[in-house]
Coordinates of C-alpha atoms in Angstrom, one line a residue:
M26 CA 122.5 113.1 129.6
T27 CA 126.2 113.7 130.1
A28 CA 128.1 111.3 132.4
K29 CA 129.4 112.9 135.6
P30 CA 132.9 112.4 136.8
I31 CA 133.4 109.8 139.4
V32 CA 135.3 111.1 142.5
P33 CA 136.2 108.4 145.1
R34 CA 136.7 109.5 148.7
E35 CA 139.9 108.4 150.4
R36 CA 138.1 105.6 152.2
A37 CA 136.7 104.3 148.9
R38 CA 140.3 104.3 147.4
Q39 CA 141.5 102.4 150.5
D40 CA 138.6 99.9 150.2
V41 CA 139.6 99.2 146.6
G42 CA 143.2 98.8 147.5
E43 CA 142.3 96.3 150.2
A44 CA 140.1 94.3 147.8
I45 CA 142.9 94.2 145.2
A46 CA 145.4 93.1 147.8
H47 CA 143.0 90.4 149.0
Y48 CA 142.6 89.0 145.5
L49 CA 146.3 89.1 144.8
R50 CA 146.9 87.2 148.1
E51 CA 144.0 84.7 147.9
A52 CA 143.6 84.2 144.2
D53 CA 145.9 85.6 141.5
A54 CA 146.7 88.7 139.4
D55 CA 144.1 87.8 136.8
T56 CA 141.4 87.8 139.4
A57 CA 142.5 91.2 140.7
I58 CA 142.6 92.6 137.2
R59 CA 139.1 91.3 136.5
F60 CA 138.0 93.0 139.8
I61 CA 139.5 96.3 138.6
D62 CA 137.8 95.9 135.2
M63 CA 134.5 95.2 136.8
L64 CA 134.8 98.2 139.1
E65 CA 135.7 100.5 136.2
S66 CA 132.7 99.2 134.2
A67 CA 130.4 99.8 137.2
Y68 CA 131.8 103.4 137.6
T69 CA 131.0 104.0 133.9
T70 CA 127.5 102.8 134.4
I71 CA 126.9 104.8 137.6
A72 CA 128.4 108.0 135.9
A73 CA 126.0 107.7 133.0
H74 CA 122.9 106.6 135.0
P75 CA 123.3 107.7 138.7
A76 CA 119.8 106.8 139.7
I77 CA 120.4 103.2 138.8
G78 CA 121.6 102.3 142.3
S79 CA 119.5 101.0 145.1
P80 CA 118.4 103.4 147.8
R81 CA 118.0 100.6 150.3
Y82 CA 120.9 101.8 152.5
A83 CA 119.7 105.4 152.3
H84 CA 116.6 104.3 154.2
E85 CA 118.4 101.8 156.4
L86 CA 121.1 104.3 157.5
G87 CA 119.0 107.5 157.3
I88 CA 121.3 109.0 154.7
P89 CA 119.3 110.8 152.0
G90 CA 120.5 110.3 148.5
L91 CA 122.8 107.4 149.2
R92 CA 122.7 104.6 146.6
S93 CA 124.5 101.3 146.2
W94 CA 125.4 99.3 143.1
R95 CA 126.6 95.7 143.3
L96 CA 129.5 94.6 141.1
K97 CA 128.8 91.7 138.7
T98 CA 130.6 88.5 139.7
Y99 CA 132.3 90.1 142.7
P100 CA 130.6 90.4 146.1
Y101 CA 131.3 94.2 146.5
L102 CA 128.9 97.1 146.8
I103 CA 129.7 100.6 145.6
F104 CA 128.2 103.3 147.9
Y105 CA 127.7 106.7 146.3
S106 CA 125.7 109.9 146.0
E107 CA 125.0 112.1 143.0
L108 CA 126.0 115.7 143.4
D109 CA 125.4 118.5 140.9
D110 CA 128.9 118.2 139.5
R111 CA 130.0 114.7 140.2
I112 CA 129.4 111.2 141.6
D113 CA 130.7 111.0 145.2
I114 CA 131.9 107.5 145.8
W115 CA 131.7 106.9 149.6
R116 CA 132.9 103.3 150.0
V117 CA 133.4 100.0 148.1
L118 CA 132.6 97.3 150.6
H119 CA 132.3 93.5 150.6
A120 CA 128.6 92.7 150.6
L121 CA 128.9 90.3 153.5
R122 CA 130.4 92.9 155.9
D123 CA 128.4 94.8 158.5
I124 CA 127.5 97.6 156.1
P125 CA 125.9 99.9 158.7
A126 CA 128.9 99.7 161.0
R127 CA 131.3 100.3 158.1
M128 CA 129.4 103.2 156.7
K129 CA 129.2 105.1 160.0
G130 CA 132.3 106.8 161.2
P131 CA 134.0 110.1 161.9
D132 CA 135.4 110.5 158.4
E133 CA 132.0 109.9 156.7
T134 CA 130.6 113.3 156.1
F135 CA 127.6 113.1 153.8
I136 CA 127.1 115.8 151.2
T137 CA 123.7 116.0 149.5
K138 CA 122.4 118.1 146.6
A139 CA 120.5 120.1 149.2
T140 CA 123.6 121.0 151.1
T141 CA 125.6 122.0 148.1
V142 CA 123.1 124.5 146.8

């Protein structure tokens, strides 16, 4: 199986930027860099094995195909879906946040394999 490209949505990029800013403010540059390294490692894993993530929130939110993957040593969840040509990264959210409220919003259009065919 060939790894698919990871394509973060704008909101996911903003989430990552906010997390990095938090670690720079509340910890130090080394902690922020380790967060980035952990995120890149998770993206590599998801790209190679998209089915690895939990479908829990797909059921909870009623969004078919949505998966989540938790970062090691950092309390963040990556929310994504697998499309035919890429991995669509929806959000990167702190695990203790109100996930359903953060996932629903006007800018969160869900694209599934079924709608891309």
